[in-house]
PDB file of C-alpha atoms in Angstrom:
ATOM      1  CA  MET A   1       1.696 -35.248  19.660  1.00  0.00           C
ATOM      2  CA  SER A   2       0.619 -33.931  15.916  1.00  0.00           C
ATOM      3  CA  ASN A   3      -1.018 -30.335  15.333  1.00  0.00           C
ATOM      4  CA  VAL A   4      -3.618 -32.164  13.630  1.00  0.00           C
ATOM      5  CA  GLY A   5      -6.539 -31.445  16.150  1.00  0.00           C
ATOM      6  CA  ASN A   6      -5.716 -27.719  16.077  1.00  0.00           C
ATOM      7  CA  ASN A   7      -5.711 -27.179  12.638  1.00  0.00           C
ATOM      8  CA  ILE A   8      -9.016 -29.250  12.223  1.00  0.00           C
ATOM      9  CA  LYS A   9     -10.431 -26.376  14.237  1.00  0.00           C
ATOM     10  CA  LYS A  10      -8.762 -23.548  12.414  1.00  0.00           C
ATOM     11  CA  LEU A  11      -9.821 -24.988   9.238  1.00  0.00           C
ATOM     12  CA  ARG A  12     -13.257 -25.329  10.328  1.00  0.00           C
ATOM     13  CA  LYS A  13     -13.544 -21.811  11.838  1.00  0.00           C
ATOM     14  CA  VAL A  14     -11.904 -19.993   8.854  1.00  0.00           C
ATOM     15  CA  LYS A  15     -14.518 -21.850   6.254  1.00  0.00           C
ATOM     16  CA  GLY A  16     -17.479 -20.720   8.662  1.00  0.00           C
ATOM     17  CA  MET A  17     -18.261 -24.706   9.494  1.00  0.00           C
ATOM     18  CA  SER A  18     -19.903 -26.303  12.878  1.00  0.00           C
ATOM     19  CA  GLN A  19     -18.590 -29.525  14.084  1.00  0.00           C
ATOM     20  CA  GLN A  20     -21.346 -31.254  12.560  1.00  0.00           C
ATOM     21  CA  ALA A  21     -21.268 -29.474   9.225  1.00  0.00           C
ATOM     22  CA  PHE A  22     -17.587 -30.422   9.044  1.00  0.00           C
ATOM     23  CA  GLY A  23     -18.077 -34.431  10.416  1.00  0.00           C
ATOM     24  CA  ASP A  24     -20.689 -34.515   7.569  1.00  0.00           C
ATOM     25  CA  ILE A  25     -18.222 -34.341   5.144  1.00  0.00           C
ATOM     26  CA  PHE A  26     -16.022 -37.076   5.977  1.00  0.00           C
ATOM     27  CA  ASN A  27     -18.707 -39.362   7.269  1.00  0.00           C
ATOM     28  CA  LEU A  28     -17.700 -38.494  11.133  1.00  0.00           C
ATOM     29  CA  THR A  29     -19.707 -37.495  13.985  1.00  0.00           C
ATOM     30  CA  ARG A  30     -20.039 -33.832  15.684  1.00  0.00           C
ATOM     31  CA  GLY A  31     -18.358 -36.096  18.836  1.00  0.00           C
ATOM     32  CA  ASN A  32     -15.338 -37.247  16.366  1.00  0.00           C
ATOM     33  CA  ILE A  33     -14.562 -33.770  15.524  1.00  0.00           C
ATOM     34  CA  SER A  34     -14.560 -32.507  19.170  1.00  0.00           C
ATOM     35  CA  SER A  35     -12.619 -35.363  20.025  1.00  0.00           C
ATOM     36  CA  TYR A  36     -10.079 -34.442  17.632  1.00  0.00           C
ATOM     37  CA  GLU A  37     -10.370 -30.599  18.488  1.00  0.00           C
ATOM     38  CA  GLU A  38      -9.554 -31.138  22.264  1.00  0.00           C
ATOM     39  CA  MET A  39      -6.703 -33.547  21.638  1.00  0.00           C
ATOM     40  CA  ARG A  40      -8.889 -36.429  23.371  1.00  0.00           C
ATOM     41  CA  ALA A  41      -8.130 -38.829  20.493  1.00  0.00           C
ATOM     42  CA  GLU A  42      -6.263 -38.322  16.872  1.00  0.00           C
ATOM     43  CA  PRO A  43      -7.928 -39.257  13.719  1.00  0.00           C
ATOM     44  CA  LYS A  44      -6.804 -42.259  11.445  1.00  0.00           C
ATOM     45  CA  ILE A  45      -4.305 -41.645   8.967  1.00  0.00           C
ATOM     46  CA  GLU A  46      -7.070 -42.092   6.269  1.00  0.00           C
ATOM     47  CA  ILE A  47      -9.154 -39.523   7.769  1.00  0.00           C
ATOM     48  CA  VAL A  48      -6.266 -37.288   7.710  1.00  0.00           C
ATOM     49  CA  LEU A  49      -5.636 -37.968   3.952  1.00  0.00           C
ATOM     50  CA  LYS A  50      -9.126 -37.259   2.921  1.00  0.00           C
ATOM     51  CA  ILE A  51      -9.208 -33.916   5.172  1.00  0.00           C
ATOM     52  CA  ALA A  52      -5.643 -32.922   3.518  1.00  0.00           C
ATOM     53  CA  ASN A  53      -7.078 -34.033  -0.130  1.00  0.00           C
ATOM     54  CA  TYR A  54     -10.335 -31.770   0.387  1.00  0.00           C
ATOM     55  CA  PHE A  55      -8.621 -28.523   1.198  1.00  0.00           C
ATOM     56  CA  GLY A  56      -5.960 -29.133  -0.940  1.00  0.00           C
ATOM     57  CA  ILE A  57      -3.320 -29.119   2.031  1.00  0.00           C
ATOM     58  CA  PRO A  58      -0.172 -30.737   2.265  1.00  0.00           C
ATOM     59  CA  VAL A  59      -0.567 -33.852   4.630  1.00  0.00           C
ATOM     60  CA  GLN A  60       2.738 -32.993   6.206  1.00  0.00           C
ATOM     61  CA  HIS A  61       1.537 -29.299   7.010  1.00  0.00           C
ATOM     62  CA  LEU A  62      -1.863 -30.607   8.079  1.00  0.00           C
ATOM     63  CA  ILE A  63      -0.288 -32.810  10.711  1.00  0.00           C
ATOM     64  CA  GLU A  64       3.100 -30.984  11.695  1.00  0.00           C
ATOM     65  CA  LYS A  65       2.235 -27.079  11.279  1.00  0.00           C
ATOM     66  CA  ASN A  66       0.067 -24.306  12.848  1.00  0.00           C
ATOM     67  CA  LEU A  67      -1.769 -23.415   9.637  1.00  0.00           C
ATOM     68  CA  SER A  68      -1.999 -19.895   8.934  1.00  0.00           C
ATOM     69  CA  VAL A  69      -5.174 -18.189   7.171  1.00  0.00           C
ATOM     70  CA  ASN A  70      -3.261 -17.646   4.077  1.00  0.00           C
ATOM     71  CA  GLU A  71      -2.432 -21.682   3.823  1.00  0.00           C
ATOM     72  CA  ILE A  72      -5.832 -22.729   4.561  1.00  0.00           C
ATOM     73  CA  LEU A  73      -7.201 -20.234   1.700  1.00  0.00           C
ATOM     74  CA  ASN A  74      -4.454 -21.433  -0.259  1.00  0.00           C
ATOM     75  CA  PHE A  75      -2.828 -18.177  -1.139  1.00  0.00           C
ATOM     76  CA  ASN A  76       0.467 -18.819   1.019  1.00  0.00           C
ATOM     77  CA  ASP A  77       2.194 -20.291  -1.867  1.00  0.00           C
ATOM     78  CA  TYR A  78       2.206 -16.927  -3.742  1.00  0.00           C
ATOM     79  CA  PHE A  79       4.032 -15.255  -1.098  1.00  0.00           C
ATOM     80  CA  GLU A  80       7.020 -17.142   0.176  1.00  0.00           C
ATOM     81  CA  PRO A  81       8.503 -15.018   3.421  1.00  0.00           C
ATOM     82  CA  ASN A  82      12.277 -15.691   2.199  1.00  0.00           C
ATOM     83  CA  VAL A  83      11.501 -13.868  -0.932  1.00  0.00           C
ATOM     84  CA  SER A  84      13.658 -10.737  -0.779  1.00  0.00           C
ATOM     85  CA  ILE A  85      11.346  -8.534  -2.589  1.00  0.00           C
ATOM     86  CA  ILE A  86       8.437  -8.978  -0.509  1.00  0.00           C
ATOM     87  CA  GLY A  87      10.036  -9.458   2.653  1.00  0.00           C
ATOM     88  CA  ARG A  88       8.538 -10.495   5.904  1.00  0.00           C
ATOM     89  CA  LYS A  89       8.194  -6.282   6.842  1.00  0.00           C
ATOM     90  CA  ARG A  90       6.225  -5.543   3.980  1.00  0.00           C
ATOM     91  CA  LEU A  91       3.776  -8.229   4.482  1.00  0.00           C
ATOM     92  CA  LEU A  92       0.367  -6.638   6.092  1.00  0.00           C
ATOM     93  CA  GLN A  93      -1.751  -8.057   8.438  1.00  0.00           C
ATOM     94  CA  ILE A  94      -5.572  -7.478   7.303  1.00  0.00           C
ATOM     95  CA  PRO A  95      -8.798  -8.677   8.928  1.00  0.00           C
ATOM     96  CA  LEU A  96     -10.533 -11.012   6.659  1.00  0.00           C
ATOM     97  CA  LEU A  97     -14.316 -11.168   6.569  1.00  0.00           C
ATOM     98  CA  GLU A  98     -14.740 -14.880   5.103  1.00  0.00           C
ATOM     99  CA  ARG A  99     -17.638 -15.317   2.477  1.00  0.00           C
ATOM    100  CA  ASP A 100     -19.600 -18.092   4.958  1.00  0.00           C
ATOM    101  CA  ALA A 101     -19.604 -14.917   7.807  1.00  0.00           C
ATOM    102  CA  ILE A 102     -20.366 -12.455   5.018  1.00  0.00           C
ATOM    103  CA  PHE A 103     -24.268 -12.003   6.174  1.00  0.00           C
ATOM    104  CA  GLU A 104     -23.054 -11.911   9.617  1.00  0.00           C
ATOM    105  CA  ALA A 105     -21.495  -8.750   8.811  1.00  0.00           C
ATOM    106  CA  SER A 106     -23.414  -6.978  11.438  1.00  0.00           C
ATOM    107  CA  THR A 107     -21.867  -9.136  14.068  1.00  0.00           C
ATOM    108  CA  HIS A 108     -18.507  -8.513  12.759  1.00  0.00           C
ATOM    109  CA  PHE A 109     -18.738  -4.644  12.241  1.00  0.00           C
ATOM    110  CA  SER A 110     -17.829  -3.659  15.731  1.00  0.00           C
ATOM    111  CA  LYS A 111     -15.364  -6.783  16.134  1.00  0.00           C
ATOM    112  CA  LEU A 112     -12.903  -6.171  13.459  1.00  0.00           C
ATOM    113  CA  ASP A 113      -9.844  -6.881  15.699  1.00  0.00           C
ATOM    114  CA  GLU A 114     -11.463 -10.259  16.336  1.00  0.00           C
ATOM    115  CA  LEU A 115     -11.516 -11.708  12.731  1.00  0.00           C
ATOM    116  CA  PRO A 116      -9.052 -14.021  11.213  1.00  0.00           C
ATOM    117  CA  ILE A 117      -5.856 -12.365   9.671  1.00  0.00           C
ATOM    118  CA  ILE A 118      -4.618 -12.745   6.364  1.00  0.00           C
ATOM    119  CA  GLU A 119      -1.123 -11.499   5.415  1.00  0.00           C
ATOM    120  CA  PHE A 120      -0.526  -9.595   1.951  1.00  0.00           C
ATOM    121  CA  PRO A 121       1.850  -7.176   0.753  1.00  0.00           C
ATOM    122  CA  LEU A 122      -0.149  -4.002   0.745  1.00  0.00           C
ATOM    123  CA  GLN A 123       1.005  -0.790   2.317  1.00  0.00           C
ATOM    124  CA  SER A 124      -1.668   1.708   3.108  1.00  0.00           C
ATOM    125  CA  ARG A 125      -1.826   5.023   5.869  1.00  0.00           C
ATOM    126  CA  ASN A 126      -5.354   3.907   6.550  1.00  0.00           C
ATOM    127  CA  ARG A 127      -7.112   0.691   8.012  1.00  0.00           C
ATOM    128  CA  LEU A 128      -7.830  -2.170   5.377  1.00  0.00           C
ATOM    129  CA  ILE A 129     -10.272  -5.122   5.439  1.00  0.00           C
ATOM    130  CA  ALA A 130     -10.304  -8.035   3.201  1.00  0.00           C
ATOM    131  CA  ILE A 131     -13.599  -9.874   1.908  1.00  0.00           C
ATOM    132  CA  GLU A 132     -13.644 -13.085   0.483  1.00  0.00           C
ATOM    133  CA  TYR A 133     -16.079 -12.670  -2.632  1.00  0.00           C
ATOM    134  CA  ALA A 134     -19.080 -14.495  -2.982  1.00  0.00           C
ATOM    135  CA  ASP A 135     -22.000 -13.988  -5.203  1.00  0.00           C
ATOM    136  CA  PRO A 136     -24.752 -13.386  -2.891  1.00  0.00           C
ATOM    137  CA  ILE A 137     -22.851 -10.404  -1.647  1.00  0.00           C
ATOM    138  CA  PRO A 138     -24.959  -7.022  -3.395  1.00  0.00           C
ATOM    139  CA  VAL A 139     -22.705  -5.585  -6.182  1.00  0.00           C
ATOM    140  CA  PRO A 140     -23.185  -3.291  -9.344  1.00  0.00           C
ATOM    141  CA  SER A 141     -24.016  -4.783 -12.391  1.00  0.00           C
ATOM    142  CA  ASP A 142     -20.661  -3.692 -13.791  1.00  0.00           C
ATOM    143  CA  PHE A 143     -18.753  -5.260 -10.779  1.00  0.00           C
ATOM    144  CA  LEU A 144     -16.503  -8.188 -11.927  1.00  0.00           C
ATOM    145  CA  ALA A 145     -14.896 -10.469  -9.299  1.00  0.00           C
ATOM    146  CA  SER A 146     -14.606 -14.412  -9.463  1.00  0.00           C
ATOM    147  CA  PRO A 147     -15.830 -16.271  -6.357  1.00  0.00           C
ATOM    148  CA  GLN A 148     -13.000 -16.846  -3.753  1.00  0.00           C
ATOM    149  CA  SER A 149     -11.208 -13.771  -5.227  1.00  0.00           C
ATOM    150  CA  ILE A 150     -10.049 -11.719  -1.981  1.00  0.00           C
ATOM    151  CA  LEU A 151     -11.007  -7.969  -2.256  1.00  0.00           C
ATOM    152  CA  PHE A 152      -9.138  -5.440  -0.326  1.00  0.00           C
ATOM    153  CA  PHE A 153     -10.817  -2.051   1.203  1.00  0.00           C
ATOM    154  CA  GLU A 154      -9.051   0.936   2.420  1.00  0.00           C
ATOM    155  CA  GLU A 155     -11.248   3.205   4.973  1.00  0.00           C
ATOM    156  CA  VAL A 156     -12.156   6.290   3.279  1.00  0.00           C
ATOM    157  CA  ASP A 157     -10.572   9.689   4.927  1.00  0.00           C
ATOM    158  CA  VAL A 158     -11.178  13.324   4.129  1.00  0.00           C
ATOM    159  CA  GLN A 159      -7.879  13.280   2.082  1.00  0.00           C
ATOM    160  CA  SER A 160      -9.036  10.619   0.040  1.00  0.00           C
ATOM    161  CA  LEU A 161     -12.667  11.960  -0.946  1.00  0.00           C
ATOM    162  CA  HIS A 162     -11.680  13.664  -3.981  1.00  0.00           C
ATOM    163  CA  THR A 163     -10.305  10.312  -5.816  1.00  0.00           C
ATOM    164  CA  LEU A 164     -13.874   8.467  -5.036  1.00  0.00           C
ATOM    165  CA  ASP A 165     -15.589   9.367  -8.151  1.00  0.00           C
ATOM    166  CA  ASN A 166     -16.652   6.478  -9.906  1.00  0.00           C
ATOM    167  CA  ALA A 167     -14.629   4.069  -7.560  1.00  0.00           C
ATOM    168  CA  PHE A 168     -16.012   0.908  -6.138  1.00  0.00           C
ATOM    169  CA  GLY A 169     -16.409   0.846  -2.521  1.00  0.00           C
ATOM    170  CA  LEU A 170     -18.130  -0.764   0.384  1.00  0.00           C
ATOM    171  CA  TYR A 171     -20.551   0.069   2.620  1.00  0.00           C
ATOM    172  CA  PHE A 172     -20.202  -1.785   6.041  1.00  0.00           C
ATOM    173  CA  SER A 173     -22.520  -0.963   8.995  1.00  0.00           C
ATOM    174  CA  GLU A 174     -24.156  -2.700  11.705  1.00  0.00           C
ATOM    175  CA  GLU A 175     -27.597  -2.661   9.480  1.00  0.00           C
ATOM    176  CA  GLU A 176     -26.273  -2.985   5.712  1.00  0.00           C
ATOM    177  CA  PHE A 177     -23.349  -4.451   3.602  1.00  0.00           C
ATOM    178  CA  PHE A 178     -23.200  -4.211   0.036  1.00  0.00           C
ATOM    179  CA  ILE A 179     -20.574  -3.345  -2.541  1.00  0.00           C
ATOM    180  CA  GLY A 180     -21.334  -0.178  -4.659  1.00  0.00           C
ATOM    181  CA  LYS A 181     -19.999   2.723  -7.071  1.00  0.00           C
ATOM    182  CA  TYR A 182     -18.942   6.264  -5.459  1.00  0.00           C
ATOM    183  CA  SER A 183     -20.430   9.230  -7.400  1.00  0.00           C
ATOM    184  CA  LEU A 184     -19.375  12.623  -6.565  1.00  0.00           C
ATOM    185  CA  GLN A 185     -21.192  15.735  -7.705  1.00  0.00           C
ATOM    186  CA  GLU A 186     -19.915  19.111  -6.263  1.00  0.00           C
ATOM    187  CA  LYS A 187     -19.593  18.407  -2.728  1.00  0.00           C
ATOM    188  CA  GLU A 188     -22.121  15.604  -2.728  1.00  0.00           C
ATOM    189  CA  ILE A 189     -20.708  11.989  -2.286  1.00  0.00           C
ATOM    190  CA  SER A 190     -23.016   8.809  -2.527  1.00  0.00           C
ATOM    191  CA  LEU A 191     -22.301   5.501  -2.886  1.00  0.00           C
ATOM    192  CA  ALA A 192     -24.794   3.512  -5.430  1.00  0.00           C
ATOM    193  CA  LEU A 193     -25.571   0.170  -5.535  1.00  0.00           C
ATOM    194  CA  ASN A 194     -28.124   0.747  -7.922  1.00  0.00           C
ATOM    195  CA  VAL A 195     -30.966   2.988  -9.391  1.00  0.00           C
ATOM    196  CA  TRP A 196     -32.829   1.967  -6.343  1.00  0.00           C
ATOM    197  CA  LYS A 197     -30.305   1.769  -3.687  1.00  0.00           C
ATOM    198  CA  LYS A 198     -27.714   5.047  -2.910  1.00  0.00           C
ATOM    199  CA  ILE A 199     -26.411   5.849   0.224  1.00  0.00           C
ATOM    200  CA  ASP A 200     -24.953   9.779   0.839  1.00  0.00           C
ATOM    201  CA  PHE A 201     -21.504  10.205   2.359  1.00  0.00           C
ATOM    202  CA  THR A 202     -21.506  12.060   5.519  1.00  0.00           C
ATOM    203  CA  LEU A 203     -18.442  12.637   7.738  1.00  0.00           C
ATOM    204  CA  GLY A 204     -20.073  11.511  10.723  1.00  0.00           C
ATOM    205  CA  GLU A 205     -20.738   8.049   9.611  1.00  0.00           C
ATOM    206  CA  LYS A 206     -17.077   7.882   7.518  1.00  0.00           C
ATOM    207  CA  ALA A 207     -16.109   4.802   9.336  1.00  0.00           C
ATOM    208  CA  TYR A 208     -18.704   3.008   7.230  1.00  0.00           C
ATOM    209  CA  PHE A 209     -17.395   3.938   4.207  1.00  0.00           C
ATOM    210  CA  TRP A 210     -14.397   2.202   2.194  1.00  0.00           C
ATOM    211  CA  LYS A 211     -12.779   2.425  -0.804  1.00  0.00           C
ATOM    212  CA  LEU A 212     -11.602  -0.927  -3.344  1.00  0.00           C
ATOM    213  CA  TYR A 213      -7.885  -0.755  -3.073  1.00  0.00           C
ATOM    214  CA  ALA A 214      -6.726  -3.928  -4.474  1.00  0.00           C
ATOM    215  CA  LYS A 215      -8.226  -7.554  -5.862  1.00  0.00           C
ATOM    216  CA  PHE A 216      -6.289 -10.686  -5.681  1.00  0.00           C
ATOM    217  CA  GLU A 217      -7.555 -13.714  -8.043  1.00  0.00           C
ATOM    218  CA  ARG A 218      -6.185 -16.855  -8.691  1.00  0.00           C
ATOM    219  CA  ILE A 219      -5.399 -17.978 -11.839  1.00  0.00           C
TER     220      ILE A 219
END
């Protein structure tokens, strides 16, 4: 039996799509998608070709492999696991908040361990989170990123507070989600989206504050 059904389910979830929305793209019903995912039926080869072409995934991989989040996002070709200078030991597993789920951030903040995982050659002593960038995310006017970039944020700790001044950061709580710029004045730290929106940093809420650690953009 092929792995198409499992991969369709994973594609749909990574892209934040319902069975109905996924089916609509390929002129299929919700019932068709459900039957594929539950292994009660297999799509015809022409449907498999359409899905593979639409998401830019090799047909053989869609049929035979258990696709990873990296492969679904088309980033896997940048990091071959057999390349010695990277090596699997240096690939860090990082929770990924996809652009389709960004504005359900309040439901994800307390469930970071349940998010899809992306593997990247990054090292940090602190917790990291990856964000698939999208235009609707509130950002300062001088923040530059292209759609589908992956932004990596490192959780702020006491030892890194002196590095925050003028750095971009993320505020991520149950109620709010935005990218801003840190300002450090004497012993007061704030993260500002703009002149009207600013949140002061407090140690009691430090889990909500993250610093931009890296940015990955496809060329």
